[in-house]
Coordinates of C-alpha atoms and ligand atoms in Angstrom, one line a residue:
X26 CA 17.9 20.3 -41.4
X27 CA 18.7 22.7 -38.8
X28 CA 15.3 22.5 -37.5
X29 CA 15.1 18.6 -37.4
X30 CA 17.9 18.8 -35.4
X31 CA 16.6 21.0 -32.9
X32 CA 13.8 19.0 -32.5
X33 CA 15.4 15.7 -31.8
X34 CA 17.4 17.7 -29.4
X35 CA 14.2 19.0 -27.4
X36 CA 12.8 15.5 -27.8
X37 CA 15.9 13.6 -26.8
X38 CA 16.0 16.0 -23.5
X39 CA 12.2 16.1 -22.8
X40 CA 12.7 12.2 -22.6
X41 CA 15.7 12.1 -20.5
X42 CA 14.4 14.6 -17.7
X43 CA 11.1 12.6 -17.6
X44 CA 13.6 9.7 -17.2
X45 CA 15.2 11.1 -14.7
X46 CA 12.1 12.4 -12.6
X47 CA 11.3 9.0 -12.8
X48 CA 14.0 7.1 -11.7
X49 CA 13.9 9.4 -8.8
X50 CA 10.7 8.5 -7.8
X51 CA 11.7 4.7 -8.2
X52 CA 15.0 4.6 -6.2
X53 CA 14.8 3.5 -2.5
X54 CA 16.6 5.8 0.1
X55 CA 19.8 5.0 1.4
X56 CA 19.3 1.3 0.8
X57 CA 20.7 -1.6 -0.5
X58 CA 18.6 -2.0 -3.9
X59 CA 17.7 0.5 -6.8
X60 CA 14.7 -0.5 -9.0
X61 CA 14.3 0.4 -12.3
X62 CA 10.9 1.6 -13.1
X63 CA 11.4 0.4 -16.5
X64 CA 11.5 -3.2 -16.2
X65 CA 8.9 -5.8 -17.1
X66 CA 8.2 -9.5 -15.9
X67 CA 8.3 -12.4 -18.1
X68 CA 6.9 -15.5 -16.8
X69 CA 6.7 -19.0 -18.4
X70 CA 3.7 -20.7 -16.6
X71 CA 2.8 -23.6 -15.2
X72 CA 5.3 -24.3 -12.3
X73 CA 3.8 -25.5 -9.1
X74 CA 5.2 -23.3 -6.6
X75 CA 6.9 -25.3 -3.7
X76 CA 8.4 -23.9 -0.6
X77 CA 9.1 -21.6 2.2
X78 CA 8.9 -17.9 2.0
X79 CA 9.2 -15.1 4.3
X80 CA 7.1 -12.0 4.4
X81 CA 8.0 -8.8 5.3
X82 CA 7.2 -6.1 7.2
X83 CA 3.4 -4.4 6.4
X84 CA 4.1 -1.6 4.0
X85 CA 0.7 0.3 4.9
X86 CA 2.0 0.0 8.7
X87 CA 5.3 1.4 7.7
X88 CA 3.3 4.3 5.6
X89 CA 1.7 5.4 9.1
X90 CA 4.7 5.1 12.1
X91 CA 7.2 6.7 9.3
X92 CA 5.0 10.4 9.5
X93 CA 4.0 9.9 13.3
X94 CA 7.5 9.6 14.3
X95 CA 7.2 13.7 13.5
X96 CA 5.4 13.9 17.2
X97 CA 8.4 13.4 19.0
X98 CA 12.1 14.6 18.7
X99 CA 14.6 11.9 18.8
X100 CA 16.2 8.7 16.6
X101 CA 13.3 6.1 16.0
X102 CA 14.3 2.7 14.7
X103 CA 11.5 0.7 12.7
X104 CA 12.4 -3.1 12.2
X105 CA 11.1 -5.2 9.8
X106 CA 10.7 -2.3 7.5
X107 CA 9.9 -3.5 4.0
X108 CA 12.5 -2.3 1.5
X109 CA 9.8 -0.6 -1.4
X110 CA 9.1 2.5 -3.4
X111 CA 6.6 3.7 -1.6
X112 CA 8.5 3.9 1.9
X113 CA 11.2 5.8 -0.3
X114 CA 8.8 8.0 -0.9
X115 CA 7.6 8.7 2.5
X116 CA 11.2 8.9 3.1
X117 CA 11.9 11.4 0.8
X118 CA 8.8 13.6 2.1
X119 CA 10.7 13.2 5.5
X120 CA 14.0 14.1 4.2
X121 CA 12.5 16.9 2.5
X122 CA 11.1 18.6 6.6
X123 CA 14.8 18.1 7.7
X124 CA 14.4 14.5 9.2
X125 CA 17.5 11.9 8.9
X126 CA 16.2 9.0 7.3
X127 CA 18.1 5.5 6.9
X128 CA 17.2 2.2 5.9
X129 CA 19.3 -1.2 6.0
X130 CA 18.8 -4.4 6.5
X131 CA 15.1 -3.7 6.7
X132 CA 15.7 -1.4 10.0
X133 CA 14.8 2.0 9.4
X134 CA 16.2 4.7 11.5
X135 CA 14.4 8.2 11.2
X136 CA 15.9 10.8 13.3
X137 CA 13.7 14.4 13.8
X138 CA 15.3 16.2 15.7
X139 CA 15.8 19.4 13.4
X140 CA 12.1 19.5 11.6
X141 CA 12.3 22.5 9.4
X142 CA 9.3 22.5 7.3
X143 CA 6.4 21.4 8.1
X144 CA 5.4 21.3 4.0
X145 CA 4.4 18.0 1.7
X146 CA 4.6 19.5 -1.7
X147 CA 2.6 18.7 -4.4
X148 CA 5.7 17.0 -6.2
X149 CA 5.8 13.7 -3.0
X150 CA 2.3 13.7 -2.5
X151 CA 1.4 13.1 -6.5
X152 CA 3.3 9.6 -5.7
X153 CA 1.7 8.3 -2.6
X154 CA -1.7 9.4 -1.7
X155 CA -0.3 8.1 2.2
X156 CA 2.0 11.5 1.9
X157 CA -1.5 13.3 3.7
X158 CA -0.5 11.5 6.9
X159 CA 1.8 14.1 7.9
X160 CA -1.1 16.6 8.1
X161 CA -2.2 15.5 11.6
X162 CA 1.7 14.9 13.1
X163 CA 2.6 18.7 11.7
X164 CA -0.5 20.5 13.1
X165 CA -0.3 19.0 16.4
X166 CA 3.6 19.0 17.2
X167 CA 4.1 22.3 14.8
X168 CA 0.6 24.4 14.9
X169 CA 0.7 24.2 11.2
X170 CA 0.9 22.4 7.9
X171 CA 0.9 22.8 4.8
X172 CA -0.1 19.3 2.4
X173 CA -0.9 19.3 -1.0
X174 CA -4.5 17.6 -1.5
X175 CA -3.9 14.3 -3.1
X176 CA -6.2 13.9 -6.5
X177 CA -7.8 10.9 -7.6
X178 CA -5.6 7.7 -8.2
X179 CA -5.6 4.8 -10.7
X180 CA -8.8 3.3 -10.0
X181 CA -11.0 6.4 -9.3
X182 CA -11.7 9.3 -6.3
X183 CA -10.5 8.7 -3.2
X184 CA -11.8 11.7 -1.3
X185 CA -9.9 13.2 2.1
X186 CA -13.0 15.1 3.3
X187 CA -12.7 12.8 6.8
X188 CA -9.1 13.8 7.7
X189 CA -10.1 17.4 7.1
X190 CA -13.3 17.3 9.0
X191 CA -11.4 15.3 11.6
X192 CA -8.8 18.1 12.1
X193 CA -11.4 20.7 12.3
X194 CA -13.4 19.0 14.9
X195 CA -10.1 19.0 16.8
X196 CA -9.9 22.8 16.1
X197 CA -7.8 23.4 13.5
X198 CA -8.0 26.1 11.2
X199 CA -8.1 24.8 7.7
X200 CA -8.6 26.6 4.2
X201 CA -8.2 24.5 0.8
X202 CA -6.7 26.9 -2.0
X203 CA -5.0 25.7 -4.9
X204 CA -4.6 22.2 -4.4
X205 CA -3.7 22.5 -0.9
X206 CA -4.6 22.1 2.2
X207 CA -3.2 24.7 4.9
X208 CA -3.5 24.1 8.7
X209 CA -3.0 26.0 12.0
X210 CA -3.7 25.1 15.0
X211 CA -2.4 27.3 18.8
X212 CA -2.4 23.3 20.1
X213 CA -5.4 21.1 19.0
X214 CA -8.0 20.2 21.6
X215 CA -9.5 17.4 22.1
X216 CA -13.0 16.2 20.6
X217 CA -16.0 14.1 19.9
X218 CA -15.8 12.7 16.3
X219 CA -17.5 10.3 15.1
X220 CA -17.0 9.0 11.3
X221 CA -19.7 7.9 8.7
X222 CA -17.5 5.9 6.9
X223 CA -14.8 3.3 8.5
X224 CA -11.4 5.4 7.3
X225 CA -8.2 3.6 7.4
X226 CA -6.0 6.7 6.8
X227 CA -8.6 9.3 8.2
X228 CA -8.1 7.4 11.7
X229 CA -4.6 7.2 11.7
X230 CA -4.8 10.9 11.0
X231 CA -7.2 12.1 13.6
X232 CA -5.5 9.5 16.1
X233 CA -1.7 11.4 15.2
X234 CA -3.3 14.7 15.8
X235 CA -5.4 13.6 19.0
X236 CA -2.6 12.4 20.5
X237 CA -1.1 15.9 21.6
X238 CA -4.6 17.7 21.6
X239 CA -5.5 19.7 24.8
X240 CA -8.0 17.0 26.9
X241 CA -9.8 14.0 25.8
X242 CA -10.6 12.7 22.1
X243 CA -13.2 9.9 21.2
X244 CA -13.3 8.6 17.8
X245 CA -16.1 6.6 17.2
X246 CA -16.3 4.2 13.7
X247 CA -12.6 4.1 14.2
X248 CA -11.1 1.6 11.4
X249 CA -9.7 -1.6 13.3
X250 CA -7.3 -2.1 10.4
X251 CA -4.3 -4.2 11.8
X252 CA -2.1 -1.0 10.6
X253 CA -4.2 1.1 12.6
X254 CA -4.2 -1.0 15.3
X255 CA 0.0 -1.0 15.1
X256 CA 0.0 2.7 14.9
X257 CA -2.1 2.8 17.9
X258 CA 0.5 0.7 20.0
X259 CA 3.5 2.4 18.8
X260 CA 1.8 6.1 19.8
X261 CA 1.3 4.4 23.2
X262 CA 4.7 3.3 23.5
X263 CA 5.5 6.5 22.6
X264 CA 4.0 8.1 25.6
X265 CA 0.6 8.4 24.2
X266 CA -2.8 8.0 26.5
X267 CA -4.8 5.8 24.0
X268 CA -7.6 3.1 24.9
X269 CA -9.9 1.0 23.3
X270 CA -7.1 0.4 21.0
X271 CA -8.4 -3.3 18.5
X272 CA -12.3 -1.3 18.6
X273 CA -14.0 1.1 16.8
X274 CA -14.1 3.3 19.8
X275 CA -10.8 4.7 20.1
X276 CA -10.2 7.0 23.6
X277 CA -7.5 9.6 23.6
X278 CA -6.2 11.9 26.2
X279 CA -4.1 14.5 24.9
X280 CA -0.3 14.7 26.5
X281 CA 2.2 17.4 26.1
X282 CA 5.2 15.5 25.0
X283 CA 6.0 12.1 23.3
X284 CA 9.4 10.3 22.8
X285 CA 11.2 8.5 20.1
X286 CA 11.1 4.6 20.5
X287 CA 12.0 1.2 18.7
X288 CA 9.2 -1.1 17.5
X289 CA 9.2 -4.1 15.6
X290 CA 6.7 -3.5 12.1
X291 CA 3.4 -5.9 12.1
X292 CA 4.1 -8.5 8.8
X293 CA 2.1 -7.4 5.6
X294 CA -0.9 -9.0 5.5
X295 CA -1.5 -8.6 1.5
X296 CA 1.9 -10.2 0.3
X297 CA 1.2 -12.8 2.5
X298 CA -2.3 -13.2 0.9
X299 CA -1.3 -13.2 -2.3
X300 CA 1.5 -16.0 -1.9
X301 CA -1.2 -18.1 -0.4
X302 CA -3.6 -17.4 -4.1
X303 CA -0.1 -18.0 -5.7
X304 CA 0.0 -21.7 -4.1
X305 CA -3.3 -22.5 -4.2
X306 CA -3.4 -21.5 -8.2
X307 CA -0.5 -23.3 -9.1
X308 CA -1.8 -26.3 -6.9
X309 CA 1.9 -26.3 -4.8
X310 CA 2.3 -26.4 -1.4
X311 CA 4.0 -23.2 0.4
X312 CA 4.8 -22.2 4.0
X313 CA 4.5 -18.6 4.6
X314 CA 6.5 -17.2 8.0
X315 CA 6.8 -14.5 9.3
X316 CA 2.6 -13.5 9.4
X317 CA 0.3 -13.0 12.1
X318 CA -2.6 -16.1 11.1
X319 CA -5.1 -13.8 12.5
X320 CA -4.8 -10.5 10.0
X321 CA -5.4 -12.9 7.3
X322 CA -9.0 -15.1 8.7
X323 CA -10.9 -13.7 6.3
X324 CA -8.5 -14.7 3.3
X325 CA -7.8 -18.2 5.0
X326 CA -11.5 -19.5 5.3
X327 CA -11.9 -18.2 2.1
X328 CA -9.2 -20.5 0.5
X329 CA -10.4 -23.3 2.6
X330 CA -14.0 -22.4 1.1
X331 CA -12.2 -23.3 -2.7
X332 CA -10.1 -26.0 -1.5
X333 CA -7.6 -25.6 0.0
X334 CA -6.0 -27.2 3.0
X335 CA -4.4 -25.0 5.2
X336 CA -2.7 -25.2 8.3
X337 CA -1.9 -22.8 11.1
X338 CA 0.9 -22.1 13.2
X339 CA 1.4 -19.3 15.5
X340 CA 3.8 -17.0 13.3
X341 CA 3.5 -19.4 9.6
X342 CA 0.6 -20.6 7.6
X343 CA 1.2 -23.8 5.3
X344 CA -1.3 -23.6 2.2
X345 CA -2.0 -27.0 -0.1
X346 CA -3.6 -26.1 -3.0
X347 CA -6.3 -28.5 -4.6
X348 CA -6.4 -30.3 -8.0
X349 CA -9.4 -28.1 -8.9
X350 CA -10.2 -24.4 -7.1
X351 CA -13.9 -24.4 -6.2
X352 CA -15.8 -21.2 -7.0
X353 CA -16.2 -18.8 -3.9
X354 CA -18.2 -15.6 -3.5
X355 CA -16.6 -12.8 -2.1
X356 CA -17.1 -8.9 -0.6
X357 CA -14.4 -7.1 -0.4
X358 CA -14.7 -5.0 2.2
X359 CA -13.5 -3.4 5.6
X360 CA -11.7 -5.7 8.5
X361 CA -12.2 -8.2 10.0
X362 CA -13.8 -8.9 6.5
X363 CA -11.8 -9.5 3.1
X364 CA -9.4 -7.3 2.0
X365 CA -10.2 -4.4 -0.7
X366 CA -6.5 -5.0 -1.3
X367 CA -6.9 -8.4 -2.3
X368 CA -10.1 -8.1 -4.3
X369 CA -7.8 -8.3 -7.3
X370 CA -6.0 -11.6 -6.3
X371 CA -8.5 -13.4 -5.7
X372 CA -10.5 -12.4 -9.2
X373 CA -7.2 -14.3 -10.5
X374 CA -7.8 -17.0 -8.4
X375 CA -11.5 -17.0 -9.5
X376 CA -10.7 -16.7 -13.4
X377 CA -9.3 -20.7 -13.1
X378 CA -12.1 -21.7 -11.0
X379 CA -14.2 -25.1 -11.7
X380 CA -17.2 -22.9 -12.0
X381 CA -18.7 -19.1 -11.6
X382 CA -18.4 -16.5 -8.7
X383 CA -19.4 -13.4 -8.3
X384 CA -16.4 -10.8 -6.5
X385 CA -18.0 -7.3 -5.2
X386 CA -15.7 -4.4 -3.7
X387 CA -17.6 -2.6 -1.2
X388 CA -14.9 0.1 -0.3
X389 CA -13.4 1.1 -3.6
X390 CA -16.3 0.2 -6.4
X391 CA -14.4 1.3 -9.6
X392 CA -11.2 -0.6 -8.4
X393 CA -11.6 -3.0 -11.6
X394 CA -8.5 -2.2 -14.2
X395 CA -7.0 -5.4 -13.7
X396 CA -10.5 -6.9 -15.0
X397 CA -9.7 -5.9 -19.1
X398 CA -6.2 -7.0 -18.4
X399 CA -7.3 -10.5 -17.0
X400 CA -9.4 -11.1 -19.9
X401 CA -6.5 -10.2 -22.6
X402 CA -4.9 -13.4 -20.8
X403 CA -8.1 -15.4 -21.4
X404 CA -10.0 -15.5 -18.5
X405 CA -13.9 -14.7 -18.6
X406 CA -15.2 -11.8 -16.4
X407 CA -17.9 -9.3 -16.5
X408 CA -18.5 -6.6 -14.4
X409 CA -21.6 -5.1 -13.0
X410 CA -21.2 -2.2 -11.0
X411 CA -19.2 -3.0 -8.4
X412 CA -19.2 -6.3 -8.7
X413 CA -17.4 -9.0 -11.1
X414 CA -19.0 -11.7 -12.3
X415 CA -16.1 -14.4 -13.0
X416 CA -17.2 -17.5 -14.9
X417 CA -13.6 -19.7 -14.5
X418 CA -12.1 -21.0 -17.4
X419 CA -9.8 -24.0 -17.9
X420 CA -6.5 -22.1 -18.6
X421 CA -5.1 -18.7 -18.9
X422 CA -2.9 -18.3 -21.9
X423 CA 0.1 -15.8 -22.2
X424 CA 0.4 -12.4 -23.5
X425 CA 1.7 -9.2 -23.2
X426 CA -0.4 -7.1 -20.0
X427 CA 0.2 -4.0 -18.6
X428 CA 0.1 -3.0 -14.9
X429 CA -2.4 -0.5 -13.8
X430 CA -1.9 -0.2 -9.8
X431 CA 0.0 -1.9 -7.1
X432 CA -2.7 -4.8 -6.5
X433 CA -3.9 -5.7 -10.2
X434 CA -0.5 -5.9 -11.0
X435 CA -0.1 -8.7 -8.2
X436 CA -3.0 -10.4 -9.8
X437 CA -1.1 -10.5 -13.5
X438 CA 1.5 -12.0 -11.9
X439 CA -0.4 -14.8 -10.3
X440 CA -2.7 -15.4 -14.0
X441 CA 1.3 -15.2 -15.6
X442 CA 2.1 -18.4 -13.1
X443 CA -0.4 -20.5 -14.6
X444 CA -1.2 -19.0 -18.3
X445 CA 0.0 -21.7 -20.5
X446 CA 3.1 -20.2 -22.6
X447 CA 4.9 -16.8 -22.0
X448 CA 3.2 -14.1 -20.0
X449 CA 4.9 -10.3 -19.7
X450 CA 3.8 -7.8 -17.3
X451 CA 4.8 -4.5 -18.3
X452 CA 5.3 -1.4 -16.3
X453 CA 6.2 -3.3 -12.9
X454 CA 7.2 -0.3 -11.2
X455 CA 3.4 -0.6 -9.5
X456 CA 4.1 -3.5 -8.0
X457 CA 7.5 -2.2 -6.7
X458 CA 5.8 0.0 -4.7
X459 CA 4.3 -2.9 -2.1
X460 CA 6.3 -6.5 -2.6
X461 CA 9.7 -6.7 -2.3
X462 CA 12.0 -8.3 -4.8
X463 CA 8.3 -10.4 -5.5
X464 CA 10.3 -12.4 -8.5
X465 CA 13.0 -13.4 -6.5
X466 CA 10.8 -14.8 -3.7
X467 CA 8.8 -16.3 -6.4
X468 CA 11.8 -18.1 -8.0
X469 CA 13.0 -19.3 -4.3
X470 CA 9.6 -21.4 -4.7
X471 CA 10.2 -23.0 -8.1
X472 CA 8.6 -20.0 -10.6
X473 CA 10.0 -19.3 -13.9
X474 CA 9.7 -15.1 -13.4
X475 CA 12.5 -13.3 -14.3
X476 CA 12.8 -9.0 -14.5
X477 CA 13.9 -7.6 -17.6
X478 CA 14.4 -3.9 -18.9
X479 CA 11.8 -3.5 -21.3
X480 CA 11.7 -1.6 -24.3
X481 CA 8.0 -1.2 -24.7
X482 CA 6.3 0.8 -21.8
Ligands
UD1_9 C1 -5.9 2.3 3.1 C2 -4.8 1.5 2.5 C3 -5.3 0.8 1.2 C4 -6.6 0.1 1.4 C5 -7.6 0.9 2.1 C6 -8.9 0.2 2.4 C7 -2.9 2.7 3.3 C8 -1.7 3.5 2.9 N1 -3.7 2.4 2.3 O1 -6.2 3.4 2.2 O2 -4.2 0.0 0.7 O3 -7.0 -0.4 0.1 O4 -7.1 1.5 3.3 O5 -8.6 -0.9 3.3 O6 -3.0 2.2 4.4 N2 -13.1 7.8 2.3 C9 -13.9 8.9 2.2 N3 -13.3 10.1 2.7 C10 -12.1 10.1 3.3 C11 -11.4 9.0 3.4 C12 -11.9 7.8 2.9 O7 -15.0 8.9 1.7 O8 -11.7 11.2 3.7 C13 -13.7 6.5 1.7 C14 -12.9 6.0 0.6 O9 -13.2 6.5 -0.7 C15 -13.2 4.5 0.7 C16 -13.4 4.3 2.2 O10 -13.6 5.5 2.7 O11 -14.4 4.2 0.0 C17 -12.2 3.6 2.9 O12 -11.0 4.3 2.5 P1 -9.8 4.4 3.5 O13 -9.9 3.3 4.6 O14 -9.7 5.8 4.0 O15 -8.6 4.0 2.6 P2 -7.1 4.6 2.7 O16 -6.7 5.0 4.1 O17 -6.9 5.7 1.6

């Protein structure tokens, strides 16, 4: 008896600290909202989505000016600054170096004027594999830096080797030992580097680091991401010597000193793809505003391509959907081309198409786990490699699916919208991490969605 009970004791506690680790990780900093990372979605399909929405500032934009306002000492304040998990995050690694971090009303205000670590433990980095951007800030501004590496994620490796080559090149002294990466640098100096692969994050780190080296960097392959692009413009703004910024070829010369500034976040590129799929799939007709036409050509002509109508304006796009979505071959991969980040959208969008595609991911080619998902709601999809060959069936039909990453779980959400019956995405704190308050957008446009606590996880 006495044994039982100590048992249901230990159990009782293990779960609550695990709770409580947890809801840590899920609540936002300072801010107006709290999300439970316990909550599910229940949709009942088959609304036509009708409406006007507005997106928000670019949460993989936000990821990279949060860490390279460490370069300068001084109050920053980042508008249009999407309210999500993941900038908590970043927020709390911040926090954790000494930096003031507030966010309301979507304006972020970091002030770093008393940096006292220049540390990202394992404990933030485990969270958000964007944590390794303050490796290039820290070494430059500090001399030193000490990040945890971060491990695979929920679709597969996702190897660093190009930041830490990058640093190298720029001469930093760097030694990998038990899961992290430890950097020293008298003051970086500038380099030649060219990268085999197009790195969104390796870029943004090499271009933070460059941007205070001794002399002149050239980065060659540079990612053209819109993110990176942004990050580029707000380093110059800064004070940073930076040209050939929209190329792969990016030129920095090094300066001694940068200052803190205010700068209006790009809008997010992905939520605003993924309302368009929304519309076009439930055959509605939404405006999106707040976007920049141009980040998203590559997801646009590919609507168009399956029917849709769409029209541009300079800041909104208004998206018809058609009576029957047209099959339409797609390669993920790096900009101006499709989005790896939408790769699972439009294999929704695919799964109800009047006919078969074929959807390859050319950056990331195990990033399939919302495939087994899709088909538990009925759709038809097999992959090969890195590709998925979706033949599109009539209808999807409701069940219980669980969330796997930020993006899949977008794509549940859209098959929920249209499955015939009651759909329930579990374990939505994925999706918290990169659209804010999605169902609430959603209902403003006519959707039946609404966020529950769930009991099952
Ligand atoms: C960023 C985005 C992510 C998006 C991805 C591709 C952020 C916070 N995340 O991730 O949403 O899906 O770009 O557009 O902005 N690679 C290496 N070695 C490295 C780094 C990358 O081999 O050191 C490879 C990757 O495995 C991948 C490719 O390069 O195959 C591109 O990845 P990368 O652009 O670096 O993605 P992230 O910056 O991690």
């Amino acid at each position: 008896m006495i044994e039982a009970t100590w048992i249901d004791f230990t159990l009782f506690f293990v779960e609550i600290c695990w709770q409580v680790e947890f809801l840590n990780a899920c609540c936002t900093c300072d801010s107006d909202i709290l999300i439970l990372s316990l909550d599910k979605f229940v949709i009942h399909g088959g609304k036509k989505l009708n409406g006007t929405v507005t997106i928000g500032g670019a949460k993989n934009a936000t990821l990279a000016l949060m860490p390279a306002a460490l370069l300068a000492s001084g109050t920053f304040h980042l508008t249009n600054t999407p309210n999500l998990r993941d900038v908590a995050t970043m927020s709390n690694l911040l926090k954790s170096m000494g930096t003031k971090v507030h966010l309301k009303d979507h304006v972020l205000a970091l002030d770093t004027t008393n940096i006292k670590k220049q540390e990202a433990p394992y404990s933030h980095v485990k969270k958000m594999r964007a944590s390794i951007y303050v490796l290039g800030p820290l070494v430059a501004r500090y001399g030193r830096a000490k990040v945890s590496l971060p491990g695979g994620c929920a679709w597969g490796p996702r190897p660093v080797n190009l930041h830490i080559d990058g640093m190298r090149k720029l001469g930093a002294e760097i030694e990998v030992k038990r899961g992290y990466i430890h950097a020293k640098a008298n003051r970086l100096t500038g380099a030649h580097i060219h990268f085999d692969i197009s790195s969104v994050g390796a870029t943004g780190n090499v271009l933070m680091a460059a941007v205070m080296a001794r002399g002149t960097t050239v980065i060659e392959n540079a990612a053209i991401e819109p993110e990176i692009t942004g990050l580029a413009k707000f380093l110059q703004s800064m004070g940073g010597k930076i040209s050939g910024i929209g190329t792969n070829r990016l030129e920095i010369e090094g300066v001694d000193e940068l200052h803190a500034i205010e700068v209006d976040t790009i809008p997010d590129r992905i939520e605003a793809g993924t309302f368009l799929v929304a519309a076009a799939m439930t055959g509605g007709k939404i405006r999106i505003d707040n976007v920049e036409p141009d980040h998203l050509s590559a997801v646009t002509a590919k609507l168009q391509d399956a029917g849709c109508s769409i029209f541009v304006d300079q800041k909104s796009i208004t998206l018809e959907g058609p009576d029957s979505i047209k099959p339409v071959d797609v390669t993920a991969t790096i900009y101006p081309g499709f989005p790896t980040d939408m790769q699972a959208p439009w294999i929704a969008l695919m799964s109800i198409a009047n006919g078969s595609s074929v959807v390859t991911d050319s950056i990331y080619p195990d990033r399939f786990k919302h495939v087994p998902e899709l088909v538990r709601l009925g759709a038809n999809i097999e992959l090969n490699k890195n590709a998925a060959i979706v033949r599109g069936v009539k209808q999807f039909t409701g069940a219980t699916v669980m969330s796997t990453d930020l993006r899949a779980s977008a794509s549940l959400i859209l098959a929920g919208l249209v499955a015939e019956g009651t759909t329930e995405v579990l374990r939505v704190y994925h999706l918290d991490r990169g659209y804010e308050a999605i169902e609430k957008k959603l209902q403003a446009l006519g959707a039946d969605i609404e966020r529950m606590a769930s009991e099952e996880f």
